[in-house]
Amino acid sequence: MGHHLRASTLATTLALGLTLTACGESGSGQGDGLTTVTVGAGDNIMDLPMQVAEANGYFRKHGLQVKFVSTNASTGPAALESGSVQFLNSSPTGFLSALAKGVPQVAVAADGLGNPIAIVVSKKFAEANMITADTPPEQVAKVLGNSIGGASSANTKAQASQFLKARGVDPAQVKWVQLPSPAANKAALNSGQIDWFMTGQPTPLSIQLAGEGVVVADPLRVPEWSPERAGYGEFVVARKDYLEKNPETAKKFVAAVQDATAYMNAHVDDKELLDIAAKAMKGTPAPALQASLKQVGWPTSVAMNDAEWKKTLDFVNGLGVLPKVMTVTPNDWTNKHTPSGGA
């Protein structure tokens, strides 16, 4: 899932490193009465609610001053565990991986639904195999069975493999090339080292808009990646001990995030949301951002429930990337910080 924004605020705080200290409710106020918290977020479309909450003044409205630190799947959990960040935008796989290792994290909000990932093939490969952006996923899978695929994480490789398996293609037929990042995948696609790769939006759509590749599978065409089937796509998580000491700060933070997701839900087609996204994700073409925003379910309430958790667990456990089959308990997620007490 996807499963993760390099705005100027992120770049500024990244320069400081992960040395920012945790702020408790006592003694953490600013001169203007705001409480400072540090949040870890990445450069995936699913991290956008944090930037919307900042841009629209929702954090400040709820009495918070937020500092951003740029994190990814490997650095985020460590930053949270060390106290360098108090809140982390995390994928379900990342959250469940942390729980599997015994890290005492708690999910306090679900700020995105679905799995906004996509498979992008090189232009040359698409032409050679006569596939387009409109080719049915079943036909795409058969073509990919005899190809070179790029993989920059166990999670995306597992999801690509699951996509193929579900359509009768053995993933072992694919020749996999291990690469360090989506950017490296893109470079390998352009150089002809690989035929295709999978990653979160908006990178695949940006590649297609640049004329460098073709998006052949996305949540609009692959049912198991849709919000209805995949369950939760992103969580706000915090350390258990931090929540126990700072319940009011957590309530303020979750309220601001819910203001942002509700705004995104109501304005997904509007230029004002697109403008915020463009400032947060500099260099990404507006059409790619606009299409990506529509591939996520932005909730009007960030409260969680058992039914969506079941979908999420079925999806992530089905990938086989966790050290064991995971379940969650009331100790692992809570609605007590959401406005009006939850669902």
Tab-separated table of C-alpha atoms in Angstrom:
chain	number	residue	atom	x	y	z
A	1	MET	CA	0.000	0.000	0.000
A	2	GLY	CA	0.842	1.730	-0.450
A	3	HIS	CA	1.181	1.930	1.019
A	4	HIS	CA	4.166	7.710	1.039
A	5	LEU	CA	5.627	15.285	0.235
A	6	ARG	CA	8.576	17.175	-0.190
A	7	ALA	CA	7.183	20.667	0.401
A	8	SER	CA	9.548	23.409	1.387
A	9	THR	CA	8.587	22.848	5.007
A	10	LEU	CA	9.688	19.236	4.710
A	11	ALA	CA	12.985	20.184	3.135
A	12	THR	CA	13.634	22.729	5.849
A	13	THR	CA	13.022	20.338	8.700
A	14	LEU	CA	14.890	17.528	6.978
A	15	ALA	CA	17.952	19.724	7.071
A	16	LEU	CA	17.670	19.654	10.830
A	17	GLY	CA	17.853	15.856	10.773
A	18	LEU	CA	15.814	13.672	13.053
A	19	THR	CA	16.985	15.438	16.196
A	20	LEU	CA	13.774	17.219	17.077
A	21	THR	CA	12.641	16.197	20.525
A	22	ALA	CA	9.215	15.104	21.630
A	23	CYS	CA	7.017	17.774	23.106
A	24	GLY	CA	4.722	16.921	26.000
A	25	GLU	CA	1.598	18.846	26.849
A	26	SER	CA	3.394	20.605	29.653
A	27	GLY	CA	6.002	23.119	28.571
A	28	SER	CA	5.553	22.604	24.828
A	29	GLY	CA	3.555	25.737	24.093
A	30	GLN	CA	4.788	28.539	21.879
A	31	GLY	CA	4.638	32.196	22.785
A	32	ASP	CA	1.418	32.400	20.761
A	33	GLY	CA	-0.148	29.581	22.790
A	34	LEU	CA	0.358	26.864	20.171
A	35	THR	CA	1.617	23.385	21.062
A	36	THR	CA	4.464	22.179	18.830
A	37	VAL	CA	4.385	18.665	17.390
A	38	THR	CA	6.583	17.019	14.794
A	39	VAL	CA	5.088	14.786	12.112
A	40	GLY	CA	6.723	12.342	9.728
A	41	ALA	CA	5.293	12.170	6.201
A	42	GLY	CA	6.511	11.073	2.772
A	43	ASP	CA	6.036	12.032	-0.872
A	44	ASN	CA	3.096	9.807	-1.754
A	45	ILE	CA	-0.392	11.067	-2.600
A	46	MET	CA	-1.578	9.469	0.662
A	47	ASP	CA	0.487	11.953	2.702
A	48	LEU	CA	-1.375	14.942	1.270
A	49	PRO	CA	-3.904	15.365	4.144
A	50	MET	CA	-1.051	16.582	6.371
A	51	GLN	CA	-0.147	19.285	3.863
A	52	VAL	CA	-3.797	20.286	3.388
A	53	ALA	CA	-4.207	20.608	7.170
A	54	GLU	CA	-1.168	22.903	7.243
A	55	ALA	CA	-2.081	24.936	4.124
A	56	ASN	CA	-5.679	25.513	5.230
A	57	GLY	CA	-4.704	26.450	8.779
A	58	TYR	CA	-6.436	23.488	10.446
A	59	PHE	CA	-3.483	22.665	12.700
A	60	ARG	CA	-3.255	26.269	13.878
A	61	LYS	CA	-7.052	26.424	14.332
A	62	HIS	CA	-6.788	23.508	16.746
A	63	GLY	CA	-3.891	25.082	18.642
A	64	LEU	CA	-0.957	23.273	17.035
A	65	GLN	CA	2.300	24.318	15.412
A	66	VAL	CA	3.458	21.455	13.184
A	67	LYS	CA	7.005	20.729	12.051
A	68	PHE	CA	7.423	18.235	9.214
A	69	VAL	CA	10.159	15.646	8.803
A	70	SER	CA	10.435	13.739	5.519
A	71	THR	CA	10.219	10.012	6.258
A	72	ASN	CA	9.846	6.792	4.295
A	73	ALA	CA	8.925	3.181	5.061
A	74	SER	CA	12.277	2.477	6.715
A	75	THR	CA	13.013	5.763	8.524
A	76	GLY	CA	9.472	6.548	9.733
A	77	PRO	CA	9.055	3.817	12.377
A	78	ALA	CA	12.540	4.518	13.770
A	79	ALA	CA	11.793	8.246	14.020
A	80	LEU	CA	8.550	7.538	15.857
A	81	GLU	CA	10.165	5.039	18.202
A	82	SER	CA	12.979	7.439	19.088
A	83	GLY	CA	10.572	10.324	19.739
A	84	SER	CA	11.964	12.405	16.861
A	85	VAL	CA	8.417	12.606	15.523
A	86	GLN	CA	5.244	12.412	17.595
A	87	PHE	CA	2.887	11.471	14.754
A	88	LEU	CA	3.612	9.448	11.638
A	89	ASN	CA	1.629	8.966	8.455
A	90	SER	CA	2.032	5.234	7.917
A	91	SER	CA	0.899	2.591	5.458
A	92	PRO	CA	-0.966	-0.422	6.851
A	93	THR	CA	2.007	-2.628	5.956
A	94	GLY	CA	4.371	-0.330	7.852
A	95	PHE	CA	2.085	-0.180	10.870
A	96	LEU	CA	1.507	-3.937	11.003
A	97	SER	CA	5.240	-4.597	10.508
A	98	ALA	CA	5.954	-2.421	13.550
A	99	LEU	CA	3.347	-4.306	15.594
A	100	ALA	CA	4.863	-7.619	14.498
A	101	LYS	CA	8.195	-6.439	15.950
A	102	GLY	CA	6.530	-5.492	19.225
A	103	VAL	CA	6.820	-1.718	18.728
A	104	PRO	CA	4.072	-0.090	20.876
A	105	GLN	CA	2.396	2.014	18.184
A	106	VAL	CA	-1.295	2.911	18.088
A	107	ALA	CA	-3.331	3.947	15.029
A	108	VAL	CA	-5.405	7.027	15.928
A	109	ALA	CA	-6.924	7.915	12.540
A	110	ALA	CA	-7.444	6.473	9.061
A	111	ASP	CA	-6.751	9.359	6.685
A	112	GLY	CA	-7.027	7.540	3.346
A	113	LEU	CA	-8.852	4.527	1.899
A	114	GLY	CA	-7.734	2.227	-0.889
A	115	ASN	CA	-4.458	1.417	-2.567
A	116	PRO	CA	-3.451	4.141	-5.074
A	117	ILE	CA	-0.697	2.184	-6.812
A	118	ALA	CA	-0.135	1.572	-10.493
A	119	ILE	CA	1.899	-0.496	-12.924
A	120	VAL	CA	3.729	1.540	-15.557
A	121	VAL	CA	5.426	-0.076	-18.561
A	122	SER	CA	7.999	1.477	-20.875
A	123	LYS	CA	6.774	2.970	-24.128
A	124	LYS	CA	8.918	0.510	-26.082
A	125	PHE	CA	7.485	-2.492	-24.191
A	126	ALA	CA	3.917	-1.246	-24.641
A	127	GLU	CA	4.404	-0.827	-28.394
A	128	ALA	CA	6.150	-4.202	-28.805
A	129	ASN	CA	3.342	-6.004	-26.975
A	130	MET	CA	0.500	-3.895	-28.366
A	131	ILE	CA	-0.860	-2.807	-24.980
A	132	THR	CA	-2.269	0.604	-24.111
A	133	ALA	CA	-3.756	2.413	-21.114
A	134	ASP	CA	-7.108	0.825	-22.108
A	135	THR	CA	-5.929	-2.805	-22.325
A	136	PRO	CA	-7.853	-5.060	-19.867
A	137	PRO	CA	-5.807	-6.035	-16.768
A	138	GLU	CA	-6.110	-9.767	-17.635
A	139	GLN	CA	-4.377	-9.174	-20.954
A	140	VAL	CA	-1.767	-6.937	-19.313
A	141	ALA	CA	-0.932	-9.692	-16.794
A	142	LYS	CA	-0.325	-12.246	-19.549
A	143	VAL	CA	2.089	-9.881	-21.299
A	144	LEU	CA	3.953	-9.115	-18.059
A	145	GLY	CA	4.503	-12.842	-17.497
A	146	ASN	CA	7.381	-12.714	-19.961
A	147	SER	CA	9.170	-9.505	-18.959
A	148	ILE	CA	11.704	-7.766	-16.715
A	149	GLY	CA	10.109	-6.089	-13.700
A	150	GLY	CA	11.661	-3.565	-11.342
A	151	ALA	CA	11.178	-3.898	-7.578
A	152	SER	CA	12.230	-1.304	-4.998
A	153	SER	CA	10.442	-2.842	-1.994
A	154	ALA	CA	9.193	-6.222	-0.844
A	155	ASN	CA	5.737	-4.690	-0.512
A	156	THR	CA	5.358	-3.474	-4.109
A	157	LYS	CA	6.916	-6.674	-5.475
A	158	ALA	CA	4.392	-8.713	-3.464
A	159	GLN	CA	1.505	-6.591	-4.714
A	160	ALA	CA	2.663	-6.941	-8.317
A	161	SER	CA	3.004	-10.695	-7.813
A	162	GLN	CA	-0.480	-10.872	-6.326
A	163	PHE	CA	-1.878	-8.942	-9.326
A	164	LEU	CA	-0.304	-11.486	-11.692
A	165	LYS	CA	-1.337	-14.556	-9.663
A	166	ALA	CA	-4.953	-13.397	-9.478
A	167	ARG	CA	-4.967	-13.370	-13.297
A	168	GLY	CA	-3.412	-16.803	-13.804
A	169	VAL	CA	0.205	-15.723	-14.323
A	170	ASP	CA	3.103	-17.184	-12.310
A	171	PRO	CA	5.209	-14.300	-10.887
A	172	ALA	CA	8.256	-16.583	-11.056
A	173	GLN	CA	8.139	-16.131	-14.851
A	174	VAL	CA	9.094	-12.478	-14.376
A	175	LYS	CA	12.780	-11.604	-14.242
A	176	TRP	CA	12.979	-9.232	-11.255
A	177	VAL	CA	15.593	-6.492	-10.935
A	178	GLN	CA	16.070	-5.171	-7.379
A	179	LEU	CA	16.384	-1.369	-7.311
A	180	PRO	CA	16.711	1.028	-4.351
A	181	SER	CA	13.820	3.440	-4.989
A	182	PRO	CA	10.973	4.442	-7.323
A	183	ALA	CA	13.342	7.056	-8.812
A	184	ALA	CA	15.827	4.284	-9.634
A	185	ASN	CA	12.980	2.270	-11.160
A	186	LYS	CA	12.082	5.225	-13.359
A	187	ALA	CA	15.705	5.614	-14.521
A	188	ALA	CA	15.905	1.866	-15.263
A	189	LEU	CA	12.647	2.060	-17.226
A	190	ASN	CA	14.005	4.920	-19.345
A	191	SER	CA	17.334	3.157	-19.976
A	192	GLY	CA	15.649	-0.104	-20.983
A	193	GLN	CA	17.027	-2.103	-18.038
A	194	ILE	CA	13.474	-3.014	-16.981
A	195	ASP	CA	10.163	-3.246	-18.828
A	196	TRP	CA	7.891	-2.136	-15.980
A	197	PHE	CA	7.511	-1.406	-12.291
A	198	MET	CA	4.845	-0.678	-9.709
A	199	THR	CA	4.760	2.245	-7.278
A	200	GLY	CA	2.363	4.660	-5.589
A	201	GLN	CA	0.793	7.585	-7.401
A	202	PRO	CA	1.499	10.153	-8.774
A	203	THR	CA	4.846	8.837	-10.129
A	204	PRO	CA	3.302	6.424	-12.706
A	205	LEU	CA	0.932	9.068	-14.074
A	206	SER	CA	3.783	11.583	-14.260
A	207	ILE	CA	5.816	9.104	-16.342
A	208	GLN	CA	2.862	8.596	-18.665
A	209	LEU	CA	2.303	12.344	-19.068
A	210	ALA	CA	5.970	12.795	-19.950
A	211	GLY	CA	5.542	10.261	-22.744
A	212	GLU	CA	8.059	7.889	-21.126
A	213	GLY	CA	5.657	5.063	-20.319
A	214	VAL	CA	2.088	3.799	-20.130
A	215	VAL	CA	0.027	3.159	-16.988
A	216	VAL	CA	-1.579	-0.246	-17.565
A	217	ALA	CA	-3.081	-1.005	-14.124
A	218	ASP	CA	-4.474	1.296	-11.411
A	219	PRO	CA	-7.277	1.266	-8.802
A	220	LEU	CA	-9.829	2.388	-11.399
A	221	ARG	CA	-9.284	-0.865	-13.315
A	222	VAL	CA	-8.032	-3.295	-10.662
A	223	PRO	CA	-10.887	-4.033	-8.219
A	224	GLU	CA	-8.703	-5.344	-5.391
A	225	TRP	CA	-6.907	-1.976	-5.161
A	226	SER	CA	-10.110	0.051	-4.807
A	227	PRO	CA	-11.154	1.655	-1.482
A	228	GLU	CA	-14.138	-0.723	-1.404
A	229	ARG	CA	-11.917	-3.827	-1.498
A	230	ALA	CA	-8.557	-2.834	-0.024
A	231	GLY	CA	-9.778	-1.205	3.195
A	232	TYR	CA	-7.556	1.350	4.891
A	233	GLY	CA	-4.736	2.814	2.835
A	234	GLU	CA	-3.051	5.119	5.377
A	235	PHE	CA	-3.033	5.717	9.115
A	236	VAL	CA	-1.915	8.363	11.555
A	237	VAL	CA	0.048	6.504	14.229
A	238	ALA	CA	1.670	7.544	17.495
A	239	ARG	CA	3.551	5.907	20.329
A	240	LYS	CA	1.369	4.449	23.047
A	241	ASP	CA	3.198	6.267	25.857
A	242	TYR	CA	2.945	9.598	24.016
A	243	LEU	CA	-0.833	9.226	23.690
A	244	GLU	CA	-1.180	8.389	27.372
A	245	LYS	CA	0.721	11.536	28.367
A	246	ASN	CA	-0.715	13.850	25.673
A	247	PRO	CA	-4.365	12.921	25.006
A	248	GLU	CA	-5.487	16.517	24.361
A	249	THR	CA	-2.710	17.139	21.829
A	250	ALA	CA	-3.655	13.913	20.068
A	251	LYS	CA	-7.296	15.023	19.890
A	252	LYS	CA	-6.256	18.357	18.367
A	253	PHE	CA	-4.030	16.644	15.807
A	254	VAL	CA	-6.664	14.095	14.754
A	255	ALA	CA	-9.334	16.828	14.517
A	256	ALA	CA	-7.108	18.847	12.170
A	257	VAL	CA	-6.422	15.799	9.981
A	258	GLN	CA	-10.160	15.045	9.810
A	259	ASP	CA	-10.845	18.645	8.782
A	260	ALA	CA	-8.342	18.092	5.956
A	261	THR	CA	-9.731	14.769	4.700
A	262	ALA	CA	-13.310	16.070	4.843
A	263	TYR	CA	-12.202	19.117	2.838
A	264	MET	CA	-10.488	16.851	0.291
A	265	ASN	CA	-13.595	14.704	0.018
A	266	ALA	CA	-15.719	17.778	-0.768
A	267	HIS	CA	-13.183	19.469	-3.089
A	268	VAL	CA	-11.537	16.557	-4.946
A	269	ASP	CA	-12.472	18.118	-8.319
A	270	ASP	CA	-11.654	21.708	-7.352
A	271	LYS	CA	-8.707	23.837	-8.415
A	272	GLU	CA	-8.065	25.059	-4.858
A	273	LEU	CA	-7.197	21.512	-3.697
A	274	LEU	CA	-5.096	20.967	-6.817
A	275	ASP	CA	-3.167	24.176	-6.062
A	276	ILE	CA	-2.349	22.935	-2.548
A	277	ALA	CA	-1.219	19.580	-3.954
A	278	ALA	CA	0.943	21.271	-6.598
A	279	LYS	CA	2.726	23.399	-3.979
A	280	ALA	CA	3.282	20.384	-1.738
A	281	MET	CA	4.468	18.057	-4.511
A	282	LYS	CA	6.601	20.378	-6.570
A	283	GLY	CA	7.472	19.199	-10.063
A	284	THR	CA	4.489	16.848	-10.375
A	285	PRO	CA	2.259	17.719	-13.352
A	286	ALA	CA	-1.205	18.960	-12.355
A	287	PRO	CA	-3.077	16.320	-14.434
A	288	ALA	CA	-1.173	13.539	-12.620
A	289	LEU	CA	-2.067	15.033	-9.249
A	290	GLN	CA	-5.706	15.511	-10.217
A	291	ALA	CA	-6.072	11.903	-11.388
A	292	SER	CA	-4.224	10.582	-8.306
A	293	LEU	CA	-6.493	12.467	-5.913
A	294	LYS	CA	-9.484	10.629	-7.403
A	295	GLN	CA	-7.934	7.202	-6.820
A	296	VAL	CA	-8.140	7.559	-3.029
A	297	GLY	CA	-11.151	7.512	-0.743
A	298	TRP	CA	-10.815	10.661	1.418
A	299	PRO	CA	-12.948	10.049	4.533
A	300	THR	CA	-15.315	12.565	6.090
A	301	SER	CA	-14.570	10.811	9.396
A	302	VAL	CA	-11.120	9.418	10.239
A	303	ALA	CA	-12.655	7.032	12.810
A	304	MET	CA	-11.930	3.331	12.253
A	305	ASN	CA	-14.145	0.237	12.442
A	306	ASP	CA	-13.848	-3.544	12.563
A	307	ALA	CA	-15.197	-4.146	9.048
A	308	GLU	CA	-12.589	-1.958	7.337
A	309	TRP	CA	-9.861	-3.416	9.549
A	310	LYS	CA	-10.832	-6.897	8.398
A	311	LYS	CA	-10.462	-5.856	4.737
A	312	THR	CA	-7.088	-4.274	5.503
A	313	LEU	CA	-5.790	-7.325	7.367
A	314	ASP	CA	-6.978	-9.686	4.623
A	315	PHE	CA	-5.225	-7.551	2.014
A	316	VAL	CA	-1.904	-7.121	3.835
A	317	ASN	CA	-1.723	-10.666	5.225
A	318	GLY	CA	-2.431	-11.926	1.707
A	319	LEU	CA	0.771	-10.298	0.443
A	320	GLY	CA	2.961	-12.545	2.583
A	321	VAL	CA	5.458	-9.777	3.421
A	322	LEU	CA	4.945	-9.766	7.196
A	323	PRO	CA	6.897	-12.131	9.487
A	324	LYS	CA	3.603	-13.658	10.648
A	325	VAL	CA	-0.133	-13.416	10.016
A	326	MET	CA	-1.255	-10.339	11.930
A	327	THR	CA	-4.380	-9.487	13.855
A	328	VAL	CA	-5.186	-6.251	15.682
A	329	THR	CA	-6.717	-5.720	19.108
A	330	PRO	CA	-8.321	-2.704	20.829
A	331	ASN	CA	-4.800	-1.951	22.130
A	332	ASP	CA	-3.582	-1.321	18.574
A	333	TRP	CA	-6.124	1.243	17.343
A	334	THR	CA	-8.497	3.732	18.925
A	335	ASN	CA	-11.209	6.226	18.036
A	336	LYS	CA	-11.041	8.029	21.354
A	337	HIS	CA	-9.121	10.949	19.829
A	338	THR	CA	-11.508	11.476	16.898
A	339	PRO	CA	-14.062	14.314	17.034
A	340	SER	CA	-17.356	13.288	18.675
A	341	GLY	CA	-15.705	10.164	20.052
A	342	GLY	CA	-15.436	8.165	16.866
A	343	ALA	CA	-17.563	6.358	14.313
